[in-house]
Short mmCIF file of C-alpha atoms and ligand atoms in Angstrom, two decimals:
data_model
loop_
_atom_site.label_atom_id
_atom_site.label_comp_id
_atom_site.label_asym_id
_atom_site.label_seq_id
_atom_site.Cartn_x
_atom_site.Cartn_y
_atom_site.Cartn_z
CA MET A 187 -13.33 -23.84 49.86
CA ASN A 188 -12.08 -27.37 50.62
CA CYS A 189 -10.04 -28.44 47.64
CA ILE A 190 -7.86 -26.41 45.29
CA GLY A 191 -6.40 -27.46 41.94
CA ILE A 192 -3.01 -26.44 40.64
CA LEU A 193 -1.68 -26.57 37.09
CA THR A 194 1.30 -25.37 35.07
CA SER A 195 0.58 -24.33 31.49
CA GLY A 196 2.31 -23.04 28.33
CA GLY A 197 6.10 -23.09 27.99
CA ASP A 198 7.83 -24.41 31.11
CA ALA A 199 9.99 -22.02 33.13
CA PRO A 200 12.66 -22.72 35.76
CA GLY A 201 11.13 -22.14 39.19
CA MET A 202 7.72 -23.62 38.36
CA ASN A 203 8.49 -26.58 40.64
CA ALA A 204 9.54 -24.31 43.49
CA CYS A 205 6.21 -22.55 43.04
CA VAL A 206 4.21 -25.81 42.99
CA ARG A 207 5.94 -26.74 46.26
CA ALA A 208 5.05 -23.39 47.83
CA VAL A 209 1.42 -23.62 46.69
CA VAL A 210 0.96 -27.17 48.00
CA ARG A 211 2.59 -26.53 51.36
CA THR A 212 0.80 -23.21 51.92
CA ALA A 213 -2.49 -24.93 51.06
CA MET A 214 -1.70 -27.65 53.62
CA ALA A 215 -1.07 -24.94 56.23
CA HIS A 216 -4.55 -23.58 55.44
CA HIS A 217 -6.04 -27.12 55.79
CA LEU A 218 -6.93 -27.23 52.11
CA GLN A 219 -6.85 -30.38 50.05
CA VAL A 220 -4.80 -30.09 46.81
CA LYS A 221 -5.28 -31.79 43.47
CA ALA A 222 -2.67 -31.57 40.72
CA VAL A 223 -4.14 -31.00 37.29
CA MET A 224 -1.60 -32.73 35.03
CA GLN A 225 -0.47 -31.29 31.65
CA GLY A 226 -2.00 -27.85 32.02
CA PHE A 227 -5.45 -27.14 30.57
CA ASP A 228 -5.22 -30.47 28.70
CA GLY A 229 -5.58 -32.09 32.13
CA VAL A 230 -8.69 -29.97 32.78
CA MET A 231 -10.19 -31.22 29.50
CA HIS A 232 -9.42 -34.86 30.35
CA CYS A 233 -10.02 -34.84 34.14
CA ASN A 234 -6.38 -35.72 34.72
CA PHE A 235 -6.42 -34.94 38.45
CA GLN A 236 -4.13 -36.38 41.14
CA ASP A 237 -4.14 -35.88 44.92
CA MET A 238 -1.11 -33.98 46.21
CA ARG A 239 0.35 -33.92 49.70
CA ALA A 240 3.32 -32.21 51.30
CA ARG A 241 5.70 -35.14 50.60
CA ASP A 242 4.79 -35.19 46.89
CA VAL A 243 6.60 -31.88 46.43
CA GLY A 244 9.75 -32.87 48.34
CA GLY A 245 13.12 -32.60 46.58
CA ILE A 246 11.85 -30.51 43.64
CA ILE A 247 12.78 -26.97 44.71
CA GLN A 248 16.01 -27.10 42.68
CA GLN A 249 14.61 -28.81 39.57
CA GLY A 250 13.86 -27.01 36.31
CA GLY A 251 10.81 -28.03 34.25
CA THR A 252 7.54 -28.90 35.96
CA ILE A 253 6.57 -32.12 37.73
CA LEU A 254 2.94 -31.33 36.83
CA GLN A 255 3.93 -31.32 33.14
CA THR A 256 2.58 -28.69 30.78
CA ALA A 257 0.93 -28.30 27.40
CA ARG A 258 -0.41 -25.69 25.01
CA CYS A 259 -4.10 -26.66 24.87
CA LYS A 260 -5.98 -25.25 21.85
CA GLU A 261 -9.34 -26.74 22.93
CA PHE A 262 -9.39 -24.69 26.14
CA TYR A 263 -9.20 -21.44 24.17
CA THR A 264 -12.70 -22.05 22.72
CA PRO A 265 -15.85 -21.15 24.72
CA GLU A 266 -17.07 -24.78 24.38
CA GLY A 267 -13.75 -26.03 25.74
CA GLN A 268 -13.96 -23.60 28.66
CA ASP A 269 -17.52 -24.73 29.52
CA LYS A 270 -16.39 -28.35 29.44
CA GLY A 271 -13.35 -27.49 31.58
CA LEU A 272 -15.54 -25.82 34.18
CA LYS A 273 -17.78 -28.92 34.39
CA ASN A 274 -14.76 -31.19 34.73
CA LEU A 275 -13.25 -29.12 37.55
CA ARG A 276 -16.55 -29.21 39.47
CA TYR A 277 -16.93 -32.94 38.77
CA GLY A 278 -13.39 -33.44 40.15
CA GLY A 279 -14.40 -31.74 43.43
CA ILE A 280 -12.08 -28.78 42.80
CA ASP A 281 -13.37 -25.51 44.31
CA GLY A 282 -10.65 -23.11 43.12
CA LEU A 283 -7.65 -23.16 40.79
CA ILE A 284 -4.09 -21.83 40.75
CA VAL A 285 -2.80 -21.33 37.20
CA ILE A 286 0.98 -21.01 36.80
CA GLY A 287 2.03 -19.91 33.30
CA GLY A 288 2.43 -17.19 30.69
CA ASP A 289 0.06 -14.72 29.03
CA GLY A 290 -1.96 -17.43 27.23
CA SER A 291 -2.42 -19.25 30.54
CA MET A 292 -3.63 -16.01 32.16
CA ARG A 293 -6.28 -15.78 29.39
CA GLY A 294 -7.38 -19.33 30.28
CA ALA A 295 -7.54 -18.36 33.96
CA MET A 296 -9.59 -15.27 33.06
CA ALA A 297 -12.11 -17.40 31.13
CA LEU A 298 -12.73 -19.54 34.24
CA HIS A 299 -13.05 -16.45 36.45
CA GLU A 300 -15.62 -15.00 34.01
CA ARG A 301 -17.62 -18.22 34.42
CA GLY A 302 -17.68 -17.68 38.19
CA PHE A 303 -14.94 -20.17 39.08
CA PRO A 304 -12.41 -18.95 41.70
CA VAL A 305 -8.97 -18.67 40.14
CA ILE A 306 -5.66 -16.93 40.86
CA GLY A 307 -2.85 -16.67 38.28
CA ILE A 308 0.90 -16.86 38.89
CA PRO A 309 3.13 -15.42 36.11
CA ALA A 310 5.79 -17.84 34.88
CA SER A 311 7.44 -17.47 31.47
CA ILE A 312 11.06 -16.88 30.53
CA ASP A 313 9.97 -14.20 28.01
CA ASN A 314 8.93 -11.68 30.71
CA ASP A 315 6.14 -10.55 28.39
CA ILE A 316 3.31 -10.68 30.95
CA TRP A 317 1.78 -7.32 31.66
CA GLY A 318 1.42 -6.19 35.30
CA THR A 319 4.48 -7.75 36.92
CA ASN A 320 8.11 -6.61 36.94
CA MET A 321 9.27 -10.21 36.74
CA ALA A 322 7.79 -13.61 35.95
CA ILE A 323 9.15 -16.88 37.34
CA GLY A 324 11.97 -18.24 35.14
CA VAL A 325 13.19 -14.98 33.64
CA ASP A 326 16.19 -14.59 35.94
CA THR A 327 17.36 -18.17 35.37
CA ALA A 328 17.02 -17.81 31.59
CA LEU A 329 18.97 -14.54 31.67
CA ASN A 330 21.76 -16.19 33.63
CA THR A 331 21.86 -19.05 31.10
CA ILE A 332 22.11 -16.57 28.21
CA VAL A 333 24.82 -14.49 29.87
CA GLU A 334 26.89 -17.60 30.61
CA ALA A 335 26.65 -18.52 26.92
CA ILE A 336 27.62 -14.99 25.81
CA ASP A 337 30.67 -15.02 28.09
CA LYS A 338 31.83 -18.30 26.55
CA LEU A 339 31.16 -17.13 23.01
CA ARG A 340 33.13 -13.94 23.59
CA ASP A 341 36.21 -16.01 24.49
CA THR A 342 36.23 -17.72 21.14
CA ALA A 343 35.03 -14.61 19.27
CA SER A 344 38.00 -12.58 20.57
CA SER A 345 40.48 -15.34 19.77
CA HIS A 346 39.36 -15.36 16.11
CA LYS A 347 38.28 -11.70 15.80
CA ARG A 348 34.82 -13.03 14.89
CA ALA A 349 31.32 -11.60 15.08
CA PHE A 350 28.79 -13.89 16.79
CA LEU A 351 25.06 -13.65 16.17
CA VAL A 352 23.38 -15.08 19.27
CA GLU A 353 19.66 -15.80 18.99
CA THR A 354 17.61 -15.77 22.21
CA MET A 355 13.99 -16.77 22.82
CA GLY A 356 11.22 -14.18 22.93
CA ARG A 357 8.56 -14.49 20.23
CA HIS A 358 6.89 -11.14 20.74
CA CYS A 359 8.99 -9.42 23.38
CA GLY A 360 12.66 -8.44 23.25
CA TYR A 361 13.18 -8.46 27.02
CA LEU A 362 15.60 -11.42 27.18
CA ALA A 363 17.65 -10.19 24.22
CA LEU A 364 17.81 -6.62 25.45
CA MET A 365 18.69 -7.36 29.06
CA SER A 366 21.23 -10.02 28.14
CA GLY A 367 22.70 -7.50 25.69
CA VAL A 368 23.16 -4.98 28.49
CA ILE A 369 24.53 -7.39 31.07
CA GLY A 370 26.51 -9.45 28.55
CA GLY A 371 28.14 -6.36 26.99
CA ALA A 372 26.88 -6.97 23.46
CA GLU A 373 27.87 -4.70 20.59
CA MET A 374 24.33 -4.72 19.20
CA VAL A 375 20.83 -5.93 20.09
CA LEU A 376 17.98 -6.62 17.66
CA ILE A 377 14.47 -6.86 19.13
CA PRO A 378 10.92 -6.93 17.76
CA GLU A 379 10.14 -3.53 19.33
CA VAL A 380 12.76 -1.67 17.23
CA ASP A 381 13.18 -1.75 13.43
CA THR A 382 16.83 -2.21 12.55
CA PRO A 383 17.77 -2.34 8.86
CA LEU A 384 20.35 -4.96 7.87
CA GLU A 385 22.71 -2.25 6.57
CA ALA A 386 22.81 -0.83 10.11
CA VAL A 387 24.05 -4.19 11.43
CA ALA A 388 26.87 -4.28 8.86
CA ASP A 389 27.82 -0.64 9.58
CA THR A 390 27.71 -0.94 13.38
CA ILE A 391 29.85 -4.07 13.48
CA THR A 392 32.35 -2.79 10.91
CA GLU A 393 32.72 0.47 12.93
CA ALA A 394 33.21 -1.52 16.15
CA TYR A 395 36.24 -3.25 14.62
CA VAL A 396 37.54 0.11 13.31
CA ARG A 397 37.34 1.40 16.93
CA GLY A 398 39.67 -1.44 17.89
CA LYS A 399 37.33 -4.16 19.13
CA SER A 400 38.53 -7.74 18.81
CA HIS A 401 35.09 -9.33 18.66
CA ALA A 402 31.43 -8.52 18.20
CA ILE A 403 28.43 -10.03 19.95
CA ILE A 404 25.07 -9.32 18.31
CA ILE A 405 22.04 -10.51 20.29
CA VAL A 406 18.98 -11.24 18.15
CA ALA A 407 15.58 -11.86 19.72
CA GLU A 408 13.65 -14.75 18.18
CA GLY A 409 10.84 -12.33 17.24
CA ALA A 410 13.07 -9.65 15.60
CA ALA A 411 12.37 -8.76 11.95
CA TYR A 412 15.33 -10.89 10.77
CA ASN A 413 16.56 -14.02 12.47
CA ALA A 414 20.24 -14.69 13.20
CA SER A 415 20.75 -16.89 10.12
CA GLN A 416 19.22 -14.29 7.78
CA ILE A 417 21.49 -11.60 9.24
CA ALA A 418 24.54 -13.86 8.84
CA GLN A 419 23.58 -14.46 5.21
CA TYR A 420 23.30 -10.70 4.60
CA LEU A 421 26.67 -10.04 6.25
CA ALA A 422 28.34 -12.78 4.20
CA GLU A 423 27.11 -11.07 1.02
CA HIS A 424 27.54 -7.40 1.98
CA ALA A 425 30.36 -7.34 4.53
CA PRO A 426 32.52 -10.31 3.49
CA LEU A 427 35.47 -9.16 5.58
CA LEU A 428 33.49 -9.90 8.75
CA GLN A 429 33.83 -13.47 9.95
CA THR A 430 30.43 -14.31 11.36
CA ARG A 431 29.12 -17.34 13.26
CA VAL A 432 25.59 -18.10 14.44
CA THR A 433 24.54 -19.60 17.79
CA ILE A 434 20.87 -20.29 18.43
CA LEU A 435 20.43 -20.86 22.16
CA GLY A 436 16.94 -22.39 21.80
CA HIS A 437 15.35 -24.48 24.51
CA ILE A 438 18.53 -24.54 26.62
CA GLN A 439 17.13 -21.23 27.92
CA ARG A 440 14.04 -22.98 29.30
CA GLY A 441 15.84 -25.59 31.43
CA GLY A 442 18.21 -25.74 34.35
CA ARG A 443 18.22 -25.17 38.10
CA PRO A 444 16.29 -22.05 39.07
CA THR A 445 18.38 -19.22 40.49
CA ALA A 446 18.01 -18.00 44.08
CA PHE A 447 15.95 -15.06 42.76
CA ASP A 448 13.51 -17.34 40.90
CA ARG A 449 13.11 -19.70 43.88
CA LEU A 450 12.31 -16.83 46.23
CA LEU A 451 9.92 -15.24 43.75
CA ALA A 452 8.23 -18.63 43.25
CA ALA A 453 7.82 -19.09 47.02
CA ARG A 454 6.41 -15.59 47.52
CA PHE A 455 4.03 -15.87 44.55
CA GLY A 456 2.85 -19.36 45.58
CA MET A 457 2.16 -18.36 49.16
CA GLN A 458 0.31 -15.17 48.19
CA ALA A 459 -1.79 -16.99 45.59
CA ILE A 460 -3.12 -19.50 48.13
CA GLU A 461 -3.72 -16.84 50.77
CA SER A 462 -5.76 -14.83 48.25
CA LEU A 463 -7.79 -17.84 47.14
CA ALA A 464 -8.37 -18.92 50.77
CA HIS A 465 -9.65 -15.40 51.56
CA GLY A 466 -12.22 -15.67 48.78
CA GLU A 467 -10.47 -13.59 46.12
CA SER A 468 -10.63 -14.53 42.45
CA GLY A 469 -9.68 -13.13 39.04
CA ASN A 470 -6.29 -11.76 40.07
CA MET A 471 -2.69 -12.48 39.16
CA VAL A 472 0.03 -12.21 41.79
CA ALA A 473 2.72 -9.79 40.66
CA LEU A 474 6.04 -8.25 41.64
CA ASP A 475 5.67 -4.50 42.02
CA GLY A 476 9.06 -3.04 42.93
CA ARG A 477 10.06 -5.32 45.81
CA GLU A 478 6.51 -6.03 46.97
CA ILE A 479 4.04 -8.72 45.96
CA SER A 480 0.77 -7.27 44.71
CA LEU A 481 -2.40 -8.46 42.97
CA VAL A 482 -3.38 -7.31 39.48
CA PRO A 483 -6.82 -8.04 37.97
CA LEU A 484 -6.56 -10.69 35.24
CA GLY A 485 -8.77 -8.44 33.09
CA GLU A 486 -5.97 -5.85 33.06
CA VAL A 487 -3.24 -8.42 32.51
CA THR A 488 -4.96 -9.95 29.51
CA ALA A 489 -5.92 -6.59 27.99
CA HIS A 490 -2.31 -5.41 27.65
CA LYS A 491 0.87 -6.58 25.98
CA ARG A 492 4.20 -5.99 27.61
CA GLY A 493 7.18 -4.97 25.49
CA ALA A 494 10.84 -4.41 26.35
CA ASN A 495 11.75 -1.13 28.08
CA LEU A 496 13.44 0.94 25.39
CA ASP A 497 15.47 2.95 27.92
CA TYR A 498 17.64 -0.14 28.09
CA PHE A 499 17.99 -0.12 24.30
CA ALA A 500 19.61 3.31 24.39
CA MET A 501 21.74 2.16 27.33
CA ALA A 502 22.96 -0.97 25.50
CA LYS A 503 23.92 1.16 22.50
CA MET A 504 25.85 3.71 24.57
CA LEU A 505 27.70 1.13 26.66
CA ALA A 506 28.78 -0.77 23.53
CA LYS A 507 30.97 2.11 22.30
O1 F6P B 208 6.87 -18.45 25.64
C1 F6P B 208 8.05 -19.06 25.98
C2 F6P B 208 8.77 -19.56 24.77
O2 F6P B 208 9.96 -20.16 25.23
C3 F6P B 208 9.08 -18.52 23.68
O3 F6P B 208 10.18 -17.73 23.99
C4 F6P B 208 9.28 -19.40 22.49
O4 F6P B 208 9.03 -18.70 21.31
C5 F6P B 208 8.26 -20.47 22.69
O5 F6P B 208 8.04 -20.55 24.08
C6 F6P B 208 8.64 -21.81 22.15
O6 F6P B 208 7.58 -22.68 22.36
P1 F6P B 208 7.64 -24.26 22.15
O7 F6P B 208 8.51 -24.81 23.23
O8 F6P B 208 6.22 -24.69 22.31
O9 F6P B 208 8.22 -24.48 20.81
#
Protein backbone atom coordinates (compact mmCIF):
# COMPACT_ATOMS: atom_id res chain seq x y z
CA MET A 1 0.00 0.00 0.00
CA ASN A 2 1.48 3.35 -1.08
CA CYS A 3 -1.37 5.82 -1.08
CA ILE A 4 -4.45 6.04 1.12
CA GLY A 5 -7.57 8.14 0.59
CA ILE A 6 -9.55 9.79 3.35
CA LEU A 7 -13.09 11.15 3.25
CA THR A 8 -15.75 12.48 5.61
CA SER A 9 -19.34 11.62 4.74
CA GLY A 10 -22.93 12.16 5.94
CA GLY A 11 -23.77 14.77 8.57
CA ASP A 12 -20.68 16.56 9.87
CA ALA A 13 -19.69 16.04 13.50
CA PRO A 14 -17.35 18.07 15.75
CA GLY A 15 -14.02 16.25 15.94
CA MET A 16 -13.96 15.15 12.30
CA ASN A 17 -11.11 17.60 11.65
CA ALA A 18 -9.13 16.33 14.63
CA CYS A 19 -9.56 12.86 13.17
CA VAL A 20 -8.47 13.92 9.66
CA ARG A 21 -5.34 15.41 11.25
CA ALA A 22 -4.61 12.19 13.14
CA VAL A 23 -5.13 10.05 10.02
CA VAL A 24 -2.88 12.22 7.83
CA ARG A 25 -0.07 12.48 10.36
CA THR A 26 -0.16 8.78 11.28
CA ALA A 27 -0.07 7.93 7.57
CA MET A 28 2.98 10.19 7.15
CA ALA A 29 4.68 8.35 10.03
CA HIS A 30 4.04 5.10 8.12
CA HIS A 31 5.51 6.67 4.92
CA LEU A 32 2.16 6.54 3.18
CA GLN A 33 1.00 9.13 0.70
CA VAL A 34 -2.45 10.63 1.48
CA LYS A 35 -5.13 11.91 -0.86
CA ALA A 36 -8.17 13.78 0.41
CA VAL A 37 -11.40 12.75 -1.26
CA MET A 38 -13.44 15.95 -1.11
CA GLN A 39 -17.21 16.01 -0.33
CA GLY A 40 -17.55 12.41 0.81
CA PHE A 41 -18.64 9.74 -1.67
CA ASP A 42 -19.58 12.54 -4.10
CA GLY A 43 -15.83 13.13 -4.42
CA VAL A 44 -15.34 9.42 -5.18
CA MET A 45 -17.93 9.68 -7.97
CA HIS A 46 -16.28 12.78 -9.45
CA CYS A 47 -12.57 11.96 -8.82
CA ASN A 48 -12.29 14.98 -6.55
CA PHE A 49 -8.93 13.99 -5.06
CA GLN A 50 -6.30 16.30 -3.54
CA ASP A 51 -2.82 15.53 -2.19
CA MET A 52 -2.51 16.02 1.57
CA ARG A 53 0.60 16.58 3.65
CA ALA A 54 1.27 17.15 7.33
CA ARG A 55 1.04 20.97 7.03
CA ASP A 56 -2.36 20.79 5.31
CA VAL A 57 -3.92 19.62 8.57
CA GLY A 58 -2.28 22.25 10.78
CA GLY A 59 -4.49 24.49 12.92
CA ILE A 60 -7.67 22.42 12.48
CA ILE A 61 -7.71 20.33 15.67
CA GLN A 62 -10.06 22.80 17.38
CA GLN A 63 -12.39 23.44 14.43
CA GLY A 64 -15.87 21.96 14.10
CA GLY A 65 -17.14 20.89 10.67
CA THR A 66 -14.83 19.16 8.21
CA ILE A 67 -12.16 20.69 5.97
CA LEU A 68 -12.73 17.77 3.57
CA GLN A 69 -16.39 18.82 3.28
CA THR A 70 -19.14 16.24 3.28
CA ALA A 71 -22.25 15.20 1.38
CA ARG A 72 -25.03 12.64 1.37
CA CYS A 73 -24.39 10.89 -1.97
CA LYS A 74 -27.39 8.91 -3.30
CA GLU A 75 -25.50 7.65 -6.38
CA PHE A 76 -22.97 5.77 -4.25
CA TYR A 77 -25.73 3.71 -2.63
CA THR A 78 -26.48 1.97 -5.96
CA PRO A 79 -24.37 -1.01 -7.15
CA GLU A 80 -23.57 0.88 -10.39
CA GLY A 81 -22.40 3.87 -8.38
CA GLN A 82 -20.22 1.64 -6.20
CA ASP A 83 -18.61 0.00 -9.26
CA LYS A 84 -17.89 3.42 -10.73
CA GLY A 85 -16.49 4.60 -7.37
CA LEU A 86 -14.15 1.63 -7.21
CA LYS A 87 -12.82 2.39 -10.72
CA ASN A 88 -12.31 6.04 -9.84
CA LEU A 89 -10.37 5.23 -6.66
CA ARG A 90 -8.07 2.89 -8.59
CA TYR A 91 -7.69 5.45 -11.39
CA GLY A 92 -6.74 8.04 -8.73
CA GLY A 93 -3.92 5.77 -7.50
CA ILE A 94 -5.62 5.22 -4.14
CA ASP A 95 -4.86 1.79 -2.61
CA GLY A 96 -7.00 1.97 0.54
CA LEU A 97 -9.63 4.26 2.05
CA ILE A 98 -10.51 5.67 5.47
CA VAL A 99 -14.21 6.54 5.73
CA ILE A 100 -15.20 8.88 8.58
CA GLY A 101 -18.97 9.14 9.07
CA GLY A 102 -22.23 7.69 10.32
CA ASP A 103 -24.14 4.46 9.68
CA GLY A 104 -24.87 5.29 6.01
CA SER A 105 -21.16 5.97 5.47
CA MET A 106 -20.31 2.61 7.05
CA ARG A 107 -22.64 0.96 4.49
CA GLY A 108 -20.71 2.74 1.72
CA ALA A 109 -17.43 1.52 3.23
CA MET A 110 -18.82 -2.02 3.41
CA ALA A 111 -19.74 -1.94 -0.29
CA LEU A 112 -16.13 -1.11 -1.21
CA HIS A 113 -14.79 -3.83 1.09
CA GLU A 114 -17.14 -6.36 -0.55
CA ARG A 115 -15.63 -5.37 -3.91
CA GLY A 116 -12.16 -6.21 -2.57
CA PHE A 117 -11.04 -2.63 -1.88
CA PRO A 118 -9.20 -2.12 1.46
CA VAL A 119 -11.25 0.14 3.71
CA ILE A 120 -11.48 1.01 7.42
CA GLY A 121 -14.40 2.97 8.91
CA ILE A 122 -14.29 5.55 11.70
CA PRO A 123 -17.63 6.28 13.45
CA ALA A 124 -18.53 9.98 13.54
CA SER A 125 -22.11 11.17 14.02
CA ILE A 126 -23.66 13.25 16.77
CA ASP A 127 -26.63 10.83 16.95
CA ASN A 128 -24.57 7.98 18.52
CA ASP A 129 -26.69 5.53 16.54
CA ILE A 130 -23.82 3.46 15.11
CA TRP A 131 -23.82 -0.11 16.29
CA GLY A 132 -20.60 -1.57 17.74
CA THR A 133 -19.06 1.46 19.46
CA ASN A 134 -19.84 3.05 22.82
CA MET A 135 -19.24 6.49 21.36
CA ALA A 136 -18.90 8.09 17.94
CA ILE A 137 -16.90 11.26 17.27
CA GLY A 138 -19.04 14.37 17.87
CA VAL A 139 -21.49 12.95 20.38
CA ASP A 140 -19.81 14.43 23.45
CA THR A 141 -19.58 17.91 21.92
CA ALA A 142 -23.24 17.82 20.84
CA LEU A 143 -24.29 16.71 24.32
CA ASN A 144 -22.37 19.59 25.88
CA THR A 145 -24.05 22.02 23.46
CA ILE A 146 -27.50 20.67 24.39
CA VAL A 147 -26.83 20.78 28.13
CA GLU A 148 -25.59 24.37 27.90
CA ALA A 149 -28.84 25.28 26.12
CA ILE A 150 -30.96 23.45 28.73
CA ASP A 151 -29.20 25.28 31.57
CA LYS A 152 -29.97 28.62 29.94
CA LEU A 153 -33.56 27.69 29.20
CA ARG A 154 -34.13 26.60 32.79
CA ASP A 155 -33.15 30.09 34.00
CA THR A 156 -35.89 31.72 32.01
CA ALA A 157 -38.33 28.82 32.55
CA SER A 158 -38.04 29.18 36.35
CA SER A 159 -38.42 32.95 36.21
CA HIS A 160 -41.75 32.61 34.37
CA LYS A 161 -42.86 29.23 35.78
CA ARG A 162 -42.90 27.99 32.17
CA ALA A 163 -42.62 24.57 30.56
CA PHE A 164 -40.02 24.38 27.76
CA LEU A 165 -40.16 21.77 25.02
CA VAL A 166 -36.59 21.37 23.76
CA GLU A 167 -36.16 19.43 20.52
CA THR A 168 -32.81 17.71 19.94
CA MET A 169 -31.47 15.95 16.84
CA GLY A 170 -31.65 12.18 16.46
CA ARG A 171 -33.78 10.91 13.58
CA HIS A 172 -33.95 7.28 14.60
CA CYS A 173 -32.17 7.14 17.94
CA GLY A 174 -33.06 8.90 21.19
CA TYR A 175 -29.53 8.85 22.61
CA LEU A 176 -28.93 12.63 22.57
CA ALA A 177 -32.37 13.42 24.01
CA LEU A 178 -32.15 10.76 26.70
CA MET A 179 -28.63 11.52 27.88
CA SER A 180 -29.17 15.28 27.82
CA GLY A 181 -32.37 14.67 29.78
CA VAL A 182 -30.42 12.82 32.47
CA ILE A 183 -27.51 15.24 32.68
CA GLY A 184 -29.65 18.34 32.14
CA GLY A 185 -32.17 17.33 34.82
CA ALA A 186 -35.21 17.31 32.54
CA GLU A 187 -38.69 16.60 33.88
CA MET A 188 -39.52 14.40 30.91
CA VAL A 189 -37.87 12.85 27.84
CA LEU A 190 -39.61 11.71 24.66
CA ILE A 191 -37.66 9.38 22.35
CA PRO A 192 -38.46 7.19 19.33
CA GLU A 193 -37.75 4.01 21.32
CA VAL A 194 -40.61 4.62 23.82
CA ASP A 195 -44.27 5.36 23.01
CA THR A 196 -45.49 8.24 25.15
CA PRO A 197 -49.11 9.35 24.73
CA LEU A 198 -49.72 13.11 24.69
CA GLU A 199 -52.01 12.83 27.76
CA ALA A 200 -49.01 11.48 29.70
CA VAL A 201 -47.04 14.64 28.87
CA ALA A 202 -49.86 16.87 30.15
CA ASP A 203 -50.26 14.75 33.32
CA THR A 204 -46.55 14.49 34.12
CA ILE A 205 -45.92 18.21 33.75
CA THR A 206 -49.05 19.22 35.66
CA GLU A 207 -48.04 16.86 38.52
CA ALA A 208 -44.50 18.31 38.54
CA TYR A 209 -45.93 21.78 39.24
CA VAL A 210 -48.24 20.31 41.92
CA ARG A 211 -45.10 18.85 43.59
CA GLY A 212 -43.76 22.40 43.79
CA LYS A 213 -41.54 22.69 40.72
CA SER A 214 -41.06 26.16 39.27
CA HIS A 215 -40.31 25.04 35.73
CA ALA A 216 -40.46 22.05 33.44
CA ILE A 217 -37.98 20.96 30.79
CA ILE A 218 -39.26 18.36 28.32
CA ILE A 219 -36.64 17.01 25.92
CA VAL A 220 -38.07 15.72 22.64
CA ALA A 221 -35.94 13.73 20.21
CA GLU A 222 -36.37 14.72 16.56
CA GLY A 223 -37.52 11.17 15.77
CA ALA A 224 -40.10 10.86 18.61
CA ALA A 225 -43.72 10.12 17.64
CA TYR A 226 -44.70 13.80 18.14
CA ASN A 227 -42.42 16.74 17.56
CA ALA A 228 -42.06 19.63 20.03
CA SER A 229 -44.49 21.91 18.16
CA GLN A 230 -47.20 19.21 18.02
CA ILE A 231 -46.83 18.61 21.76
CA ALA A 232 -47.04 22.35 22.47
CA GLN A 233 -50.21 22.53 20.38
CA TYR A 234 -51.75 19.65 22.35
CA LEU A 235 -50.80 21.25 25.69
CA ALA A 236 -52.27 24.59 24.63
CA GLU A 237 -55.59 22.84 23.91
CA HIS A 238 -55.70 20.33 26.78
CA ALA A 239 -53.68 21.91 29.59
CA PRO A 240 -54.19 25.65 29.02
CA LEU A 241 -52.90 26.56 32.47
CA LEU A 242 -49.40 25.44 31.45
CA GLN A 243 -47.37 28.17 29.80
CA THR A 244 -45.33 26.36 27.18
CA ARG A 245 -42.54 27.51 24.87
CA VAL A 246 -40.72 25.58 22.14
CA THR A 247 -36.98 25.63 21.37
CA ILE A 248 -35.68 23.61 18.44
CA LEU A 249 -31.91 23.34 18.80
CA GLY A 250 -31.37 22.16 15.20
CA HIS A 251 -28.01 22.35 13.48
CA ILE A 252 -26.42 24.30 16.35
CA GLN A 253 -25.85 20.80 17.76
CA ARG A 254 -23.65 19.87 14.80
CA GLY A 255 -21.18 22.77 15.07
CA GLY A 256 -18.67 24.16 17.52
CA ARG A 257 -15.24 23.35 18.93
CA PRO A 258 -14.88 19.66 19.73
CA THR A 259 -14.56 18.83 23.43
CA ALA A 260 -11.40 17.30 24.92
CA PHE A 261 -13.15 13.90 24.88
CA ASP A 262 -13.98 14.14 21.16
CA ARG A 263 -10.46 15.29 20.22
CA LEU A 264 -8.87 12.40 22.08
CA LEU A 265 -11.32 9.89 20.64
CA ALA A 266 -10.67 11.30 17.15
CA ALA A 267 -6.89 10.97 17.61
CA ARG A 268 -7.14 7.40 18.91
CA PHE A 269 -9.57 6.32 16.17
CA GLY A 270 -7.51 7.99 13.42
CA MET A 271 -4.26 6.42 14.54
CA GLN A 272 -5.77 2.94 14.91
CA ALA A 273 -7.48 3.14 11.52
CA ILE A 274 -4.21 3.83 9.68
CA GLU A 275 -2.31 1.19 11.64
CA SER A 276 -4.96 -1.38 10.71
CA LEU A 277 -4.94 -0.42 7.03
CA ALA A 278 -1.12 -0.40 6.95
CA HIS A 279 -1.12 -3.92 8.43
CA GLY A 280 -3.34 -5.15 5.62
CA GLU A 281 -6.67 -5.22 7.45
CA SER A 282 -9.90 -4.25 5.73
CA GLY A 283 -13.66 -4.29 6.35
CA ASN A 284 -13.50 -3.14 9.97
CA MET A 285 -14.68 -0.10 11.89
CA VAL A 286 -12.62 1.24 14.77
CA ALA A 287 -14.71 1.38 17.94
CA LEU A 288 -14.64 2.38 21.59
CA ASP A 289 -15.21 -0.67 23.77
CA GLY A 290 -15.20 0.43 27.41
CA ARG A 291 -11.98 2.47 27.52
CA GLU A 292 -10.20 0.50 24.81
CA ILE A 293 -10.11 0.93 21.04
CA SER A 294 -11.24 -2.20 19.21
CA LEU A 295 -12.15 -3.26 15.67
CA VAL A 296 -15.64 -4.39 14.70
CA PRO A 297 -16.42 -6.00 11.31
CA LEU A 298 -18.36 -3.59 9.09
CA GLY A 299 -20.70 -6.50 8.28
CA GLU A 300 -21.80 -6.52 11.94
CA VAL A 301 -22.02 -2.75 12.18
CA THR A 302 -24.25 -2.46 9.12
CA ALA A 303 -26.45 -5.41 10.11
CA HIS A 304 -27.59 -3.82 13.39
CA LYS A 305 -29.31 -0.66 14.51
CA ARG A 306 -28.37 0.96 17.76
CA GLY A 307 -31.08 2.44 19.98
CA ALA A 308 -30.91 4.38 23.24
CA ASN A 309 -30.24 2.39 26.43
CA LEU A 310 -33.59 2.29 28.22
CA ASP A 311 -31.99 1.91 31.65
CA TYR A 312 -31.32 5.61 31.36
CA PHE A 313 -34.99 6.23 30.57
CA ALA A 314 -36.02 4.78 33.93
CA MET A 315 -33.21 6.75 35.57
CA ALA A 316 -34.30 10.06 34.00
CA LYS A 317 -37.86 9.45 35.20
CA MET A 318 -36.82 8.65 38.77
CA LEU A 319 -34.40 11.57 39.09
CA ALA A 320 -37.05 14.02 37.82
CA LYS A 321 -39.28 13.49 40.88
O1 LIG B 1 -27.34 12.12 11.37
C1 LIG B 1 -27.02 13.32 11.95
C2 LIG B 1 -28.14 14.30 11.83
O2 LIG B 1 -27.71 15.49 12.45
C3 LIG B 1 -29.50 13.86 12.40
O3 LIG B 1 -29.57 13.99 13.78
C4 LIG B 1 -30.43 14.77 11.67
O4 LIG B 1 -31.71 14.21 11.59
C5 LIG B 1 -29.82 14.85 10.31
O5 LIG B 1 -28.44 14.61 10.49
C6 LIG B 1 -30.03 16.15 9.60
O6 LIG B 1 -29.46 16.05 8.34
P1 LIG B 1 -29.25 17.27 7.34
O7 LIG B 1 -28.20 18.15 7.93
O8 LIG B 1 -28.79 16.63 6.08
O9 LIG B 1 -30.55 17.97 7.26
